């Protein structure tokens, strides 16, 4: 895969001369108009990469790997395979048993046709399209089709409930929603159309003009409202007109394939909503040019995956990992991506991932530590995994949450005991950055692995750890992790229609720096240890949940006066939300019933993925004199850690009462469940 370089000089060049560094990386992309300016650092609210260049991301992901008909191209020197027939997308469903492979030529045909169907429905460049789909190939097709015509997709994770979908509809104001008749969860079918209908009912913005539904075999054909053939549809700007529902098959029938449109590198490719500290999700905007350059660079230099090799990101297209490493990055470099519908355990057992690796010769698996812990719990000796031939595996990458040393050691020493040459790599990133901030860059130079660390900063990221006053802290000292501006290409170009919110959330704490919201420390060798969020974001099973939105769901209960939600350490999922609840004066409720009702409320408002661990009724919540709930202190007390009574506390007696209550509860539970 070409000459390898050493990490340190490459990292230094990326900081000293970013324009030189990224103009080299930009050569991996086919531009309609190549960049002459690499970065405009004067742009507000964020620097703009390749501001005068033009390209199409879908063209780069598909068309350029498929030689035009009649050409005699037979294969790239790197993969040796006929490029058009090289597999682009492998689909493997542990839920239905279905398997399928799309070659680059086949995927291109599907994408161009669906793009043509959207054009026929009046979807134009810059229009937003919400994609609310399970893990089926149509999710990838819909995303790439949007990219092809310059429509801005916003994928919503299928596990979110109607109010979360409604919040995204209100912010993105889509002209089209693409959904399916349903998703399959172990032991349960989730019908999507009723959720979409309810979300449209809750949403306050103008209804989208169309809803396209992919009918799945396992679901009865759902008679949706006012279904009509696509050819008869007419866009309407009348606010009172409800969305017109169409079957995917009708929508694409006889559609003319659409050609890729030329877009500015700075045009938005997608919006992906993520949880912030408040209840309102943040619409992270990704551009086209910087994104393509950064992802292509990362495939070679971080993951060491190239044309014809199989990358499997065992995530969901609804998360950033899915956007970057299921859909865009592998295709941008002509590799093969794998879309897996299923779980690491229970579909049917803890061997599921290893069957997929062996069957499809996966070179790199990317998963969340929670998935490894789930496998370890079911199969501590990894006996099931050892039945499979894992010789194709070059590396196992983890992200979404910290890869704790115990899980790392199990993965490296038990799971991959026969593969000492296959590194287990923790790497750290966020929805906002879109690609790794810290990693062990296997394609550049593999560095020694240190358990518990996400390794070293990725080229382009100027990382610092600062104290509350903005001073750098010494190695070994925990502080706020920040990134010096400009952020590298591929990182967010702002929040959707919310420059103010972008500046407030990320840039105002430490001028000249982007605030990651994570805390951690560097060791003497420059390895970063990311310890957790320093804000009110809860990371559960590698998913990001906002304490604020869970609180909003709980506060809607008629008996609840106020509440505070914190993340409780959890053996399997890393953290789980725990609610402290103060009841309204005179409220008479049975604590067990209240608990059940609050758990249900959170599921209904946010989704099944946000399962509340517990709801504890307390007399009062500890607050500062200005009324801010002392969540950090609450977290420390709950975890049984040392804490200091903050000097700003309004009423120290509240804290004392709380400590007594929590300590007593812990003692009771210990005597009921002696170790
Ligand atoms: N649509 C609808 N519901 C969904 C869903 C989806 N796409 N994804 C999850 N859910 C539901 C589940 O069915 C479950 O519902 P239930 O409480 O009625 O059983 C609930 O949300 C919780 O799901 P999950 O977090 O998957 O927990 P689990 O206990 O079912 O499974 C693990 C545990 C470890 C197997 C699972 O959490 C997992 O695979 N984690 C890895 C996460 C991951 O890969 N993250 C990627 C970040 S990079
Ligand atoms: P998300 O935006 O949903 O990808 O979540 C990003 C957050 O997940 C980060 O801010 C971290 O808190 C956490 N996270 C992701 N990867 C890691 C990692 N490798 N180590 C520690 N925390 C991580």
XYZ file of C-alpha atoms and ligand atoms in Angstrom, residues 274 319-321 398-403 426-432 454 516-518 530-533 539 542-544, ligand 2:
52
model
C -26.547 14.759 18.250
C -24.808 7.396 14.071
C -21.749 9.232 12.846
C -19.715 6.016 12.749
C -13.113 0.464 19.123
C -14.833 3.789 19.727
C -18.035 5.328 21.014
C -16.835 5.165 24.600
C -13.536 4.506 26.307
C -12.104 1.032 25.786
C -9.055 2.366 20.915
C -9.651 5.588 19.027
C -11.541 8.657 20.116
C -13.926 10.806 18.134
C -17.248 12.593 18.133
C -20.193 13.275 15.845
C -18.812 16.786 15.475
C -6.881 6.334 22.662
C -14.666 18.749 23.028
C -16.724 18.361 26.210
C -14.475 15.460 27.219
C -10.085 10.251 27.606
C -11.863 9.740 30.898
C -15.413 10.905 30.174
C -17.673 13.846 29.526
C -22.720 7.986 27.038
C -21.629 4.070 22.835
C -24.699 6.256 22.232
C -24.862 9.843 23.311
P -20.781 10.560 19.581
O -20.808 11.979 19.163
O -22.132 9.976 19.783
O -19.891 9.735 18.696
O -20.133 10.538 21.017
C -18.900 11.153 21.207
C -18.484 10.988 22.625
O -18.318 9.600 22.921
C -17.146 11.626 22.921
O -17.258 12.992 23.198
C -16.686 10.824 24.116
O -17.295 11.261 25.294
C -17.197 9.429 23.790
N -16.188 8.639 23.106
C -16.188 8.245 21.831
N -15.106 7.482 21.570
C -14.390 7.425 22.704
C -13.144 6.799 23.085
N -12.473 6.056 22.228
N -12.707 6.996 24.343
C -13.413 7.726 25.224
N -14.583 8.328 24.939
C -15.077 8.181 23.695
